[in-house]
Structure formats: C-alpha cells, structure tokens
Coordinates of C-alpha atoms in Angstrom, one line a residue:
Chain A
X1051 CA -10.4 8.6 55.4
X1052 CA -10.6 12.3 55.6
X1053 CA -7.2 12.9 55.6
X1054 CA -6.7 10.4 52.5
X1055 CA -6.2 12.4 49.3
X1056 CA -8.5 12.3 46.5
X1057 CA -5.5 12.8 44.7
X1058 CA -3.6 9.5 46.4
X1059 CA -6.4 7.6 46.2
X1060 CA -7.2 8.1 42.5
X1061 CA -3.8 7.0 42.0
X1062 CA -4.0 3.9 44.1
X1063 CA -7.5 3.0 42.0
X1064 CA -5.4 3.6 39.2
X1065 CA -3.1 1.1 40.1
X1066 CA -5.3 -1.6 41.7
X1067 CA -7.1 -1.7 38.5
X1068 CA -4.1 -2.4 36.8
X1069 CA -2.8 0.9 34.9
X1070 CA 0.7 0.8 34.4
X1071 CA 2.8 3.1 32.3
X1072 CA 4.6 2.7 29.0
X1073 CA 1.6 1.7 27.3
X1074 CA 0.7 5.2 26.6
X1075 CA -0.4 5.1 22.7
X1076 CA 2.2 7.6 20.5
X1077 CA 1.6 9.2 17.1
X1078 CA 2.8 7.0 14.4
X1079 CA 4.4 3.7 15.9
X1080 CA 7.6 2.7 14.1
X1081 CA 7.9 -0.6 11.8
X1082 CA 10.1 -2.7 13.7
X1083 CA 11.2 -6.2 13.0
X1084 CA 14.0 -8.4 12.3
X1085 CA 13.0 -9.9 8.6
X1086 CA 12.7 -8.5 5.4
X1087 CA 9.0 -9.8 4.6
X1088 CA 6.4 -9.9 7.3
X1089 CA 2.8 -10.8 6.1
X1090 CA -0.8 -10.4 8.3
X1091 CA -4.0 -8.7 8.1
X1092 CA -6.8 -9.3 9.9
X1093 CA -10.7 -9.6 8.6
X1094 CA -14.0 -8.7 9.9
X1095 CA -17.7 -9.6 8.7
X1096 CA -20.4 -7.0 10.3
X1097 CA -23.9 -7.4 10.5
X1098 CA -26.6 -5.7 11.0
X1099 CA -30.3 -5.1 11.3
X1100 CA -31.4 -1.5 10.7
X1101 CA -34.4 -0.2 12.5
X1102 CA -35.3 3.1 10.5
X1103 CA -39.0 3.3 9.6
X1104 CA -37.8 3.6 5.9
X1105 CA -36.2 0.9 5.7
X1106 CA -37.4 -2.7 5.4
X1107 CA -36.3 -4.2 9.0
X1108 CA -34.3 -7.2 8.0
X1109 CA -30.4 -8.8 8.9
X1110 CA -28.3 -8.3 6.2
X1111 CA -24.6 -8.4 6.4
X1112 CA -23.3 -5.1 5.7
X1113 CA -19.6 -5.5 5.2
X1114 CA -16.9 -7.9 4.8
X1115 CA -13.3 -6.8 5.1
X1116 CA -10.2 -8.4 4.6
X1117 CA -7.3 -6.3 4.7
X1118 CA -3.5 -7.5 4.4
X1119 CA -0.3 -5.9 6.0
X1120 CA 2.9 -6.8 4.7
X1121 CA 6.3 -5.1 6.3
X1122 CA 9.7 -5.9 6.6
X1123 CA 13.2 -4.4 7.8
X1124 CA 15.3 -3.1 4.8
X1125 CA 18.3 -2.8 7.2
X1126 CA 18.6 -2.1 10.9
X1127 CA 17.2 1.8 10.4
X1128 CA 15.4 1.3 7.2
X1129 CA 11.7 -0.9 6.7
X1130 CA 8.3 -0.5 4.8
X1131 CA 5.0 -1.2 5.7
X1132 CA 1.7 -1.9 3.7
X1133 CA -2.0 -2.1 4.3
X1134 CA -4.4 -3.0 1.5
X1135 CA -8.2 -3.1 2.5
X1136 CA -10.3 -4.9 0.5
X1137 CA -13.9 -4.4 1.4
X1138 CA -17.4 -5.8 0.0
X1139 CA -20.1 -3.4 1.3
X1140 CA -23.7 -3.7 0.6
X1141 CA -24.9 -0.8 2.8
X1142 CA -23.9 2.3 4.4
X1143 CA -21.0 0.5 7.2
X1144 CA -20.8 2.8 9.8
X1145 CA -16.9 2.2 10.2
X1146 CA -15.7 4.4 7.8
X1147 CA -15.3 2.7 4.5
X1148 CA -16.7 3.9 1.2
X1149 CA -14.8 1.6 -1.0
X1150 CA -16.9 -1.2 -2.6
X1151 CA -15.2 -3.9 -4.0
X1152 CA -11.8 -2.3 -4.7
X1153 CA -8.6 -2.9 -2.8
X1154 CA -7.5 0.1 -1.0
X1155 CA -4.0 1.4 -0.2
X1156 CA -4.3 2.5 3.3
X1157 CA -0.6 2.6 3.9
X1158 CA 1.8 2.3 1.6
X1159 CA 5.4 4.0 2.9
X1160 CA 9.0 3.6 3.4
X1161 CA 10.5 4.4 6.9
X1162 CA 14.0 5.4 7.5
X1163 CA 15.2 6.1 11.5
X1164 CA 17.5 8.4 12.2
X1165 CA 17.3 7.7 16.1
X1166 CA 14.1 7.4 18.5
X1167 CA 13.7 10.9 18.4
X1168 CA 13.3 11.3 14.6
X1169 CA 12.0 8.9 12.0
X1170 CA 11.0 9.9 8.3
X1171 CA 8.1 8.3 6.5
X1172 CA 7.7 8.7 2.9
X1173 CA 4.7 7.4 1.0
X1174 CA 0.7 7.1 1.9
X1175 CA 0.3 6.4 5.9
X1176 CA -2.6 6.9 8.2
X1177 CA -3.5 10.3 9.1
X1178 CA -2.2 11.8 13.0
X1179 CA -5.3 13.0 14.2
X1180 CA -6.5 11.6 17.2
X1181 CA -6.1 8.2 18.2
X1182 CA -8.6 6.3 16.4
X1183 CA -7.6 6.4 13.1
X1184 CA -4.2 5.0 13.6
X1185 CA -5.6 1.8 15.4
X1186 CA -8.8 1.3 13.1
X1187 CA -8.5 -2.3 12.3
X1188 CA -11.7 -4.0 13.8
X1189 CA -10.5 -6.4 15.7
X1190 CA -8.7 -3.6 18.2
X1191 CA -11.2 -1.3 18.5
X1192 CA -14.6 -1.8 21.0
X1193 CA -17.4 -1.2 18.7
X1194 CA -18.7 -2.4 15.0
X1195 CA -20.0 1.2 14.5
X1196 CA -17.2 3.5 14.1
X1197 CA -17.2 7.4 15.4
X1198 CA -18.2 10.0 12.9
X1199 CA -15.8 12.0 14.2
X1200 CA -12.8 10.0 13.7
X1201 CA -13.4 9.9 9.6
X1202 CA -15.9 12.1 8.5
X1203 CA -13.8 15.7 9.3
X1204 CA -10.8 14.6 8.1
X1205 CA -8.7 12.5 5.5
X1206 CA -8.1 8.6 7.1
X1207 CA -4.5 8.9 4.9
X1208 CA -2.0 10.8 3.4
X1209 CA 0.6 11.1 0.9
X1210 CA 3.3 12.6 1.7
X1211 CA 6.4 13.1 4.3
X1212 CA 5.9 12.6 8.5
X1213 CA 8.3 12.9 10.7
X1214 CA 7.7 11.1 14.0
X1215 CA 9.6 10.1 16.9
X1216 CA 8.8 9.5 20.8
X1217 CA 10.9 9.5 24.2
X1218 CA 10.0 10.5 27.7
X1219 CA 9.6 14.1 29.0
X1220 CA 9.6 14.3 32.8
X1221 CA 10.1 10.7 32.8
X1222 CA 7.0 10.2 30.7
X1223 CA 6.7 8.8 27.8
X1224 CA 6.0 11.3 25.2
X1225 CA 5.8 11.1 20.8
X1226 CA 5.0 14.0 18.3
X1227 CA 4.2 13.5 14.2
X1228 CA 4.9 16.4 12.0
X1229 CA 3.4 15.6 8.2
X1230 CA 2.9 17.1 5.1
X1231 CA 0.9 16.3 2.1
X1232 CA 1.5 18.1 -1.3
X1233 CA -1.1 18.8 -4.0
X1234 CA 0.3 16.0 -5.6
X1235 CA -2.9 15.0 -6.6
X1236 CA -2.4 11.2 -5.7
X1237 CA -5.1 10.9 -2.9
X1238 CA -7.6 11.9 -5.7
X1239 CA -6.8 8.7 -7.4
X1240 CA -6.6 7.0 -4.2
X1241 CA -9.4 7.9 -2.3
X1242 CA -11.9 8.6 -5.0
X1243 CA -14.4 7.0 -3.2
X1244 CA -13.7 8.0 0.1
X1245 CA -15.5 10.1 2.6
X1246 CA -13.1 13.0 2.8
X1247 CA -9.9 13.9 0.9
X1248 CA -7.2 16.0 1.5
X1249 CA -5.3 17.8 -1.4
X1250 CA -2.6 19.6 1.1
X1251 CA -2.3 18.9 4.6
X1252 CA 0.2 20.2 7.0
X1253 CA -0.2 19.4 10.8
X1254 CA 1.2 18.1 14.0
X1255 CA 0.0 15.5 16.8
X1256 CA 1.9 15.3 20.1
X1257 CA 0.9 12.6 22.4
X1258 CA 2.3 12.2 26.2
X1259 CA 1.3 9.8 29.0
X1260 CA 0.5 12.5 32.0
X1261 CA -0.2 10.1 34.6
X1262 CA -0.1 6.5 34.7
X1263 CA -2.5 5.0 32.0
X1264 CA -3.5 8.4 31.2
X1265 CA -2.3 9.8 27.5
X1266 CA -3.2 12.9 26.1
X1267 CA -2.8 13.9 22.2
X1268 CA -3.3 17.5 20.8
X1269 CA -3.2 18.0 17.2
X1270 CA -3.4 21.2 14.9
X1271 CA -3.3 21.3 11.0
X1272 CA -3.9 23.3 8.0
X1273 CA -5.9 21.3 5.4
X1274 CA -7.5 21.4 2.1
X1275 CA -9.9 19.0 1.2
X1276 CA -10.8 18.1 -2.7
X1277 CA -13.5 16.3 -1.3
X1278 CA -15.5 17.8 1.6
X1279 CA -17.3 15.5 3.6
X1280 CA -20.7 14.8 2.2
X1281 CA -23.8 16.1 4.9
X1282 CA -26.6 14.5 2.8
X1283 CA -26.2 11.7 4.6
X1284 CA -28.4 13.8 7.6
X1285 CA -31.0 14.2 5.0
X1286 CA -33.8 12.0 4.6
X1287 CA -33.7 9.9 0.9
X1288 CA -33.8 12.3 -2.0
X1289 CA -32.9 15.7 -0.5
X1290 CA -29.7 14.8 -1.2
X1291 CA -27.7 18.0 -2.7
X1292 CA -24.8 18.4 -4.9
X1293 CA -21.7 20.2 -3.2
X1294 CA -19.0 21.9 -4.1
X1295 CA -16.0 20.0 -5.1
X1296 CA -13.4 21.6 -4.0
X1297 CA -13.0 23.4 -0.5
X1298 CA -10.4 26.2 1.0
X1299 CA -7.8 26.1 3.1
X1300 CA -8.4 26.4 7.0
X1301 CA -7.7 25.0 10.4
X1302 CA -8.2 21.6 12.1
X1303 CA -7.4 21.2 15.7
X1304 CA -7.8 17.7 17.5
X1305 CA -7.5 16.5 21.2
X1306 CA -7.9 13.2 23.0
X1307 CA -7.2 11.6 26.2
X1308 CA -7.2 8.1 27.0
X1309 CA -6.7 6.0 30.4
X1310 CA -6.3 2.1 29.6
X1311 CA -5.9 0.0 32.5
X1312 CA -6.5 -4.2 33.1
X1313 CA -10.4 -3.7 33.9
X1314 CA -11.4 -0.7 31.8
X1315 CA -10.6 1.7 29.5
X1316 CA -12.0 5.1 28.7
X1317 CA -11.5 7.4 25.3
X1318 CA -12.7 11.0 24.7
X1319 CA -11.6 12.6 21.2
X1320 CA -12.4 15.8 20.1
X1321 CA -12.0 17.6 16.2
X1322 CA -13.3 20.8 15.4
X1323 CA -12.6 22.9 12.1
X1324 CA -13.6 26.4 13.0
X1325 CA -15.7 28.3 10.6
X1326 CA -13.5 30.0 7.4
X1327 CA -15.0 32.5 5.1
X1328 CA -16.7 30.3 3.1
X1329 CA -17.6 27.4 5.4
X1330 CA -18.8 27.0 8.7
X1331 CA -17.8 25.3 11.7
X1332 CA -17.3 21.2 11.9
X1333 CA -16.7 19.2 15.0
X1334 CA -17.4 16.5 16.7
X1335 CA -16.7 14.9 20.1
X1336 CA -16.7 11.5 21.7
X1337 CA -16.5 9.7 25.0
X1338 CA -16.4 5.9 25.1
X1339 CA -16.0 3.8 28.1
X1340 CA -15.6 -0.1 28.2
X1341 CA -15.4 -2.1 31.2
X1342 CA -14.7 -5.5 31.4
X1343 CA -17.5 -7.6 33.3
X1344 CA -15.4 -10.7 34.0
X1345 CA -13.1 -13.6 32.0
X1346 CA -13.3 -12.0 27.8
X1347 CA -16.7 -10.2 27.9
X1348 CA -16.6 -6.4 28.0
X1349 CA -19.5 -3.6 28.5
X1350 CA -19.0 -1.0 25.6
X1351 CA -21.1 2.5 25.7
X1352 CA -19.9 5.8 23.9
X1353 CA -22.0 9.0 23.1
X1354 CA -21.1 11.9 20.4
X1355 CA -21.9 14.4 19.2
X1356 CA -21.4 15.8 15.4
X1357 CA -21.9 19.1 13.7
X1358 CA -21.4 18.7 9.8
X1359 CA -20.2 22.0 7.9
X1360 CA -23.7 22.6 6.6
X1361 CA -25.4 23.1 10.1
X1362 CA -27.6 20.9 12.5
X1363 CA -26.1 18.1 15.0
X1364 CA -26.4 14.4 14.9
X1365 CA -26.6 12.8 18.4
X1366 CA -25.9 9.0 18.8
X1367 CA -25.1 6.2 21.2
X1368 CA -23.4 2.6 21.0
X1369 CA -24.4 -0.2 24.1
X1370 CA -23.0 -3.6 23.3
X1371 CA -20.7 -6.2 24.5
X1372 CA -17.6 -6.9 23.6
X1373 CA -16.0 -10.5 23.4
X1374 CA -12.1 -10.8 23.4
X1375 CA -11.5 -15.1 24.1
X1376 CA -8.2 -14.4 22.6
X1377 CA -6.0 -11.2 22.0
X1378 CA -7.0 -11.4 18.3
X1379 CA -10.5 -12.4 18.4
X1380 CA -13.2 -10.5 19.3
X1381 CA -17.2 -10.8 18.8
X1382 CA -19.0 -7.4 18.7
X1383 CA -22.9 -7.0 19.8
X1384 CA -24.2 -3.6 20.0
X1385 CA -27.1 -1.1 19.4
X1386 CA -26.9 2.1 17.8
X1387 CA -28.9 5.3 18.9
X1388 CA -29.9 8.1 16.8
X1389 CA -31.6 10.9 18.0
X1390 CA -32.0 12.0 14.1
X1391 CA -32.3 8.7 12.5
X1392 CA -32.3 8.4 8.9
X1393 CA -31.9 5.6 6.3
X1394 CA -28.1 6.0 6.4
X1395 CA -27.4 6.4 10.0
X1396 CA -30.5 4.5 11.3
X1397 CA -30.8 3.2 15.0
X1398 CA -30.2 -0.4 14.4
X1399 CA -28.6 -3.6 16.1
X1400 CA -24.8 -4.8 14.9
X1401 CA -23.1 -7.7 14.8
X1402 CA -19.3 -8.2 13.9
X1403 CA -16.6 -10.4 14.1
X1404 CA -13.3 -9.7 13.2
X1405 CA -9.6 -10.9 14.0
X1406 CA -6.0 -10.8 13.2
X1407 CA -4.1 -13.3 11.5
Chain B
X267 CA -11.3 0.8 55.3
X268 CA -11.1 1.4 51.1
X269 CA -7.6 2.6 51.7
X270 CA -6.3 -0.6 53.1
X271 CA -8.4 -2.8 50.2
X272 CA -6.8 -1.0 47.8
X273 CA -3.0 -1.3 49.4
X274 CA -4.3 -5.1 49.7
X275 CA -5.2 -5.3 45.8
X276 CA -2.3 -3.0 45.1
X277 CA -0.2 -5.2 47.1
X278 CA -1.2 -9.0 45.4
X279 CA -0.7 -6.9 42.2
X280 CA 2.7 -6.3 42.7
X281 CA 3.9 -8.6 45.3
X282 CA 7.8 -9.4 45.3
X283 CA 8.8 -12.5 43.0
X284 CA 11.0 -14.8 45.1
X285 CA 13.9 -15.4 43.6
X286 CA 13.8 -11.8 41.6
X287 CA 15.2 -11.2 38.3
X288 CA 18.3 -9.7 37.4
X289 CA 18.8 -7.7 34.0
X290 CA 22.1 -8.7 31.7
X291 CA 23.1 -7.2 28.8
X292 CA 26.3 -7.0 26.1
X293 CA 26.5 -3.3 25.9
X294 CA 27.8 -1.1 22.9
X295 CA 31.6 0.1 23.8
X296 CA 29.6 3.5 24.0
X297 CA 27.2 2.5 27.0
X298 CA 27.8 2.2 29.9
X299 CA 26.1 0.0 33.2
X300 CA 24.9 2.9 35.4
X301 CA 22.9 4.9 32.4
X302 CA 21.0 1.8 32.0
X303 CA 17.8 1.8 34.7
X304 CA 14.6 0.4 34.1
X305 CA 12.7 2.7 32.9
X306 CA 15.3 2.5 29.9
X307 CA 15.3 -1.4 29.9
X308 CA 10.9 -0.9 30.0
X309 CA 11.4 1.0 26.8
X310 CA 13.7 -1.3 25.2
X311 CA 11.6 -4.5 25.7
X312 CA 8.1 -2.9 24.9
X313 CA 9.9 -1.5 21.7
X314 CA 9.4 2.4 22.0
X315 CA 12.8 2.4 22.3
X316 CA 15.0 0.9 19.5
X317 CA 18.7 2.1 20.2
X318 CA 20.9 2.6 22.8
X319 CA 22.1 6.6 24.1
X320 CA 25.4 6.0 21.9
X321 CA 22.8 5.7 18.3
X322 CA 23.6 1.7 18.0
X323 CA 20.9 -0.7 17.6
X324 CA 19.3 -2.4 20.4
X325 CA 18.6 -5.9 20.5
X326 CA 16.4 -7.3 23.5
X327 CA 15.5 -10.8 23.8
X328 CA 13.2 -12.7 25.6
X329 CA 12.5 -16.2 27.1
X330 CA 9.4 -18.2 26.2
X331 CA 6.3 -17.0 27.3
X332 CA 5.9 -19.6 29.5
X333 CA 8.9 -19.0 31.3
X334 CA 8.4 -18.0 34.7
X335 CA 11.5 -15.8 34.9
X336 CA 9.8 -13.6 31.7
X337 CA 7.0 -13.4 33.7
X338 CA 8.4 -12.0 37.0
X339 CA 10.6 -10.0 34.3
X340 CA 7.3 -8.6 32.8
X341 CA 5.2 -7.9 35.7
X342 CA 8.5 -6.1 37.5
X343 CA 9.8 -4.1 34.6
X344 CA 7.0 -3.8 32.4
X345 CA 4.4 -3.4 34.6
X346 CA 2.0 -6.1 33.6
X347 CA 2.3 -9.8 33.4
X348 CA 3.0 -11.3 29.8
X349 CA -0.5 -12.4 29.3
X350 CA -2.0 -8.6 30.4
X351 CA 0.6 -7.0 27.6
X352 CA -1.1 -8.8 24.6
X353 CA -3.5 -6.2 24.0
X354 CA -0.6 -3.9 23.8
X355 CA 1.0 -6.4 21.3
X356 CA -1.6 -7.2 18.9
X357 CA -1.9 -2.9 18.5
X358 CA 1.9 -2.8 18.0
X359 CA 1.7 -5.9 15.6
X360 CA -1.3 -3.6 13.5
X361 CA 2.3 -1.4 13.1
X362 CA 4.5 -3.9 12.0
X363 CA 6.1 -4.4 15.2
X364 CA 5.9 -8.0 17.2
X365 CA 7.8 -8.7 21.2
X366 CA 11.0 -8.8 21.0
X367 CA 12.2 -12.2 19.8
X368 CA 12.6 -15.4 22.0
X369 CA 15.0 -17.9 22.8
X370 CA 14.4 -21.4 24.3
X371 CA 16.4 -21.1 27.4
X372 CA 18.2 -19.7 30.1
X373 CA 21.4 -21.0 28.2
X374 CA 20.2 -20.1 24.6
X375 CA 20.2 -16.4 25.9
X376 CA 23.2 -16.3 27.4
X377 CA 24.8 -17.7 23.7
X378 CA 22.7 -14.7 22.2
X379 CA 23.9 -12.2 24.1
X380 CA 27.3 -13.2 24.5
X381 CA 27.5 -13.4 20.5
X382 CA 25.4 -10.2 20.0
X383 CA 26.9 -6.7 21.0
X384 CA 23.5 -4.4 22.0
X385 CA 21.9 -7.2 22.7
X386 CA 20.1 -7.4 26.7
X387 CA 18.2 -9.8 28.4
X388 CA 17.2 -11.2 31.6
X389 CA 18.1 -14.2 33.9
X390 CA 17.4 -15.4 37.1
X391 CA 18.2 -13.8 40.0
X392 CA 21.0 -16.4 41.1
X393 CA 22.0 -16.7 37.6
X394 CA 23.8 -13.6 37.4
X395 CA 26.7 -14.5 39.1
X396 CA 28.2 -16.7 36.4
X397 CA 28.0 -14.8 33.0
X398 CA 30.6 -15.2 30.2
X399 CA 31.9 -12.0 29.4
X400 CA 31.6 -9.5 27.8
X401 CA 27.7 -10.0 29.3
X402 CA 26.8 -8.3 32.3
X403 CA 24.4 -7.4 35.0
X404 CA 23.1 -4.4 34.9
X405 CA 20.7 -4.5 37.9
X406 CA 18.8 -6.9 39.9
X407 CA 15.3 -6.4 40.7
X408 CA 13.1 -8.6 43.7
X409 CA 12.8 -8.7 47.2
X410 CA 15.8 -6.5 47.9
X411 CA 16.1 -4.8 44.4
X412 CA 19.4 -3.6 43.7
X413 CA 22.2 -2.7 41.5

C-alpha cells in the first residue's frame, strides 16, 4: 500500500466513481440543433417555511417560475436562442429573482460560428462568471436556495457582444468567453428590478478540465454597475438605507472548480471585487458537495461565506436532499442556516420542485 | 487490499464489450481517416465539437437509445453509458443543444451516412466490413481495439 501513490490512487477513485472526461462545463455552450424553431422551458414551485423570530412561522409558497426557451438554427453556422422567466414571488426567493410578475428576458441573442474556436454572440446572454449562473435553471442545480455569491456581486446578464469558443489544450478540453457590454443603457430597462446591474462590463472567463472530472474556470472583468447590490437586506426591518445609484468602475475577479463524477459532485466558486476608492471590498465564496445515497436521492450540503460592499459577513449553510427519478425532475428538501438571520435571509426549511419540459 | 477493489470497480466499469464497436464515417474531401481518433469522435458526439479540421459541418448520428451497439458506443468513447450522460444532456438542452439525432437502425444509418457527406456514426463491430462507399471505418474499438 505504501508504495501505491496518493496520486494513482486518487486517480483510480476518480475513476471507480465514475469521472470521465469531456463533460468538463465550458463558458458559454453554443446553440446547436438541426430546426429552425425549438420550444422548452422548464418550471419550478418553491416553498418554504421561514423560521426568523420576526416573522410569523407559517408555509407559504414563495415562488413560482415558469420560464420558456425557444432556439433554432438559422443555417448550419447561424442560430438564436431565448429565455423568458416569468416569475410570481410573494417573498424574498433566495434564488436570485427580484422580478414579480413580469416576464424577464434572460437571454435574448443571435449566434453566428466562425469555427469551434470562435463564436460571436450578439444580444442579452447570461453573464460568464463562474459556473452557476450559466446553468441556473432549478431543475439542474442541487439546492432551492441559491448562493449569494453567484447573483448578488454581479449582473446575471448582459447586453452586448461575447465571443466564445472551446477545444482541448494538452488534450484537455478547454473554452474561454470574452464579452463586452456598452453603456447602452438597455439593462436599465431590462433589469430594473433586479439585484445588480451592470452599465459597462468587459471581462473574460476561461474554463479547462485539469484532470478527469475536474474543471477549473478563472474569470476577470472590469464593471460598472447602475445598480449596486442592495446590503439592507443584512439589516434588521426598517434600517434599511438609501444608496447610491450609481457606482464606479473597478475590478471583478472570479474562480471555480468543479469535479462531477457518477456518485458525487463537488463545486467551490469564488468572486471578489477588491476595494476602489470609493467602495470597499465584496466577495464571497462557496463550497457545495452532493453525494448520491443510492437509486435518485442525493445528500446536498454547501457553506459560504459573503462580505457585502458596506462591511460585515453573512455566514450560511444548506442540508437537504435531493430527488432526481428522472433527468428532468427533481424534488428539493432542504434547510437553511444563518448565522445572522434576519427577515430576509432567515434560517428556514424549503421545499421545491421543478422540471424541464 | 483497496488497490485491487478499486481495479475490480474500475475494471466492471469499463470491462471490454464483446463484439466491440467500430466507428464509420462519410468524411469531407478535406479529412482524412488517420486525423480522426477518438478523442475527436468523443467531441463530435457530445457536441463540443461541431466541424471537422477542414471548417465543414459535422453531422454525427446516433442509434436508438435502446440500442445496445449505442451503448457499448457510449460507454467506450464517451466515457459513460447512455443513461449516465443525461445529466450532461438535460444542461446542454438548458443551451439549446439536444444528442445528436437518431436513426432507427443499423441500416437507416448506413442510408444517412452514405447520403450525408460529414456525417459519422457507429456500427457493429462485424458490420464494418460491408459498407457502401464513400462510408468508411475509421477505427474499431473492443476487445482488441484497433484501427
């Protein structure tokens, strides 16, 4: 045993518990199909049960979403691709969504492939930045609750120009995304009840698969947001404060790594805007692990930490289950711990459903 | 001990099919066989790959999902078995993008690819010995992999 290799036997673990390469997750998959009018979505009902001493302890459903995608192939290098949310919220979600009852556009964009190596994107698309964002749809990710980190810092979409493409790189496979967002002053009317807006954005996310099942993405950007992230919602009810509506230009750097394999899966993700001269410092980090107990039911736990420009951290925690009977069905059961609870991100149990169609 | 459990699991994971699989294709004029290997095929079939070296447009094709030639097919070029990849599918599908499309049969492929310049596809292994041109094997992968 002694002379076995940690490193060698990592790799065979790896194997045994089924990691295989190729499905290392790239920035910005490409639209690809054979018809000129594709039409899916998928939906998701989440509810919840807060347990914050302010609040009045009771179930309530908390969100319904129903979001429609719509994509087709224009010829064999050209194709589109749209995603309208429509969500009905009666209470702070926890997955990212400020919209109430209005229809979204959270993609919206033309795509025209040169090669594999280099794709153009014109229109509104999801934001590069980490991994999460560009696989947000509920019914693919492991928890109702949805990281602070992967919304709050940053803009969910764009409008704008991104060039992507992927190949392999030392026989690994391997994608970047390059984008830009103008002042066009479109994601005002867009977003204008979002979270977080950007009114320029220029950045980049590379992704590569470094050993089998294992992908890591680094991303870097320069940002302006018309809409900083609102930090009352650390503040007990009433000390909420009026911010400044427009913000200045500075950094945004962005890291994940992710190992998926038959059994389990494991996610860390990482953003952090460093202080500027007027603001200070934003981050916030996650690690999530889900581990598959036997047949469709999964064990789900993730931890994080987030530091909000205005100062102080918010610590919380997920447990739950996860059901997947089918690829596109999947029952969610979960608590949430927070170490600074308050009426908006109260510990509380959640309970979701959600699939594609 | 744990090193021979895991060459055991690692084993039954990947054990050899028995009749193999051989991969066929109708290539572009600008292609040829021997820059074709599997890690290009792999690409090709899990769609992060959509053209061939020369810039012309793939087309890979697949049997049924019940077939047990896609299956060996899957779990010795792709990696995982066809029921394992639909997590991978249903995030690709989030993208606009669905499996490559399928035929009914062994025969239906040939027709495709015979018909379809780019196209590439998969047959038994003993069924690569009688293909109608312009298709043609590019490699054969099972007990005794080879070209």
């Amino acid at each position: 045993m002694g002379r076995i290799g940690a490193r060698t036997l990592g790799l065979l673990l790896g194997l045994a518990l089924g990691a295989s390469p190729g499905l290392a997750q790239l920035p910005a998959p490409p639209v690809v199909g054979t018809k000129t009018l594709q039409i899916g979505g998928y939906g998701a009902l989440t509810v919840t049960r807060p347990e914050h001493p302010e609040d009045v302890e009771k179930v309530e459903v908390s969100e319904l979403v129903a979001a429609v995608l719509a994509w087709g192939r224009l010829s064999p290098r050209a194709s589109y691709f749209v995603e309208l949310d429509m969500a009905k919220r009666t209470t702070e979600t926890w997955t990212g969504r400020e919209s109430d009852d209005r229809v979204a556009p959270v993609r919206l964009y033309g795509e025209y492939a040169f090669d594999d190596l280099a794709r153009l994107r014109a229109g509104r698309f999801l934001t590069p930045v980490g991994h999460w964002n560009e696989r947000h749809a509920e019914p693919l990710t492991w928890s109702p609750t949805r990281p602070l980190s992967t919304y709050r810092p940053f803009a969910k979409s764009l409008t704008g120009l991104l060039l992507a493409g992927e190949g392999t790189v030392a026989g690994r496979d391997a994608g970047y995304a390059v984008f830009w967002a103008p002042s066009l002053g479109l994601d005002r009317h867009f977003e204008e009840d979002e979270e977080t807006e950007f009114d320029h954005a220029l950045g980049l996310r590379v992704a590569t698969e470094v050993r089998p099942g294992w992908t890591l993405g680094l991303g870097a950007a320069r940002i302006r947001r018309s809409q900083p992230p609102d930090s009352t919602f650390l503040q007990p009810e009433g000390d909420d404060e009026e911010r400044e509506n427009e913000d200045e230009s500075r950094g945004l750097l962005a890291a994940d790594l992710r190992w998926a394999g038959l059994w389990a899966e494991f996610d860390v993700e990482a953003v952090w805007l460093p202080a500027s001269e007027h603001e200070g410092a934003e981050s916030g980090v996650f690690g999530q692990a889900a581990v598959r107990l036997g047949g469709p039911v999964w064990a789900v736990g993730r931890v994080e930490h987030y530091s909000p420009v205005d100062g102080g951290g918010l610590d919380l925690g997920y447990a739950g289950l996860t059901i997947r009977p089918s690829a596109r069905f999947v029952v969610k059961v979960g608590r949430q711990f927070v170490r600074r609870s308050t009426s908006r991100i109260p510990d509380g149990w959640f309970l979701s459903f959600s699939s594609l169609f | 001990m744990v090193l021979v459990v895991l060459v055991a699991l690692l084993s039954a994971a990947t054990a050899p099919v028995r009749d193999g699989v051989c991969v066929v294709a109708h290539l572009p004029s600008g292609v040829e066989a021997r820059s074709v290997d599997v890690d290009l095929v792999r690409r090709l079939f899990l769609v992060r790959q959509r053209f061939w070296p020369d810039g012309s447009v793939a087309h890979p094709v697949n049997l049924p999902a019940n077939s047990p030639v896609r299956d060996t097919f899957s779990r010795v070029v792709l990696g995982r078995s066809v029921k394992a990849l639909a997590p991978y599918w249903s995030d690709r599908y989030f993208h606009g993008t669905r499996p490559p499309p399928t035929v009914a049969s062994a025969e239906a492929m040939q027709l495709f690819l015979e018909r379809t310049p780019g196209s590439v596809g998969y047959v038994a292994g003993g069924g690569a010995s009688s293909l109608p041109a312009p298709v043609i094997s590019i490699f054969c992968l099972g007990p005794e992999p080879s070209r």
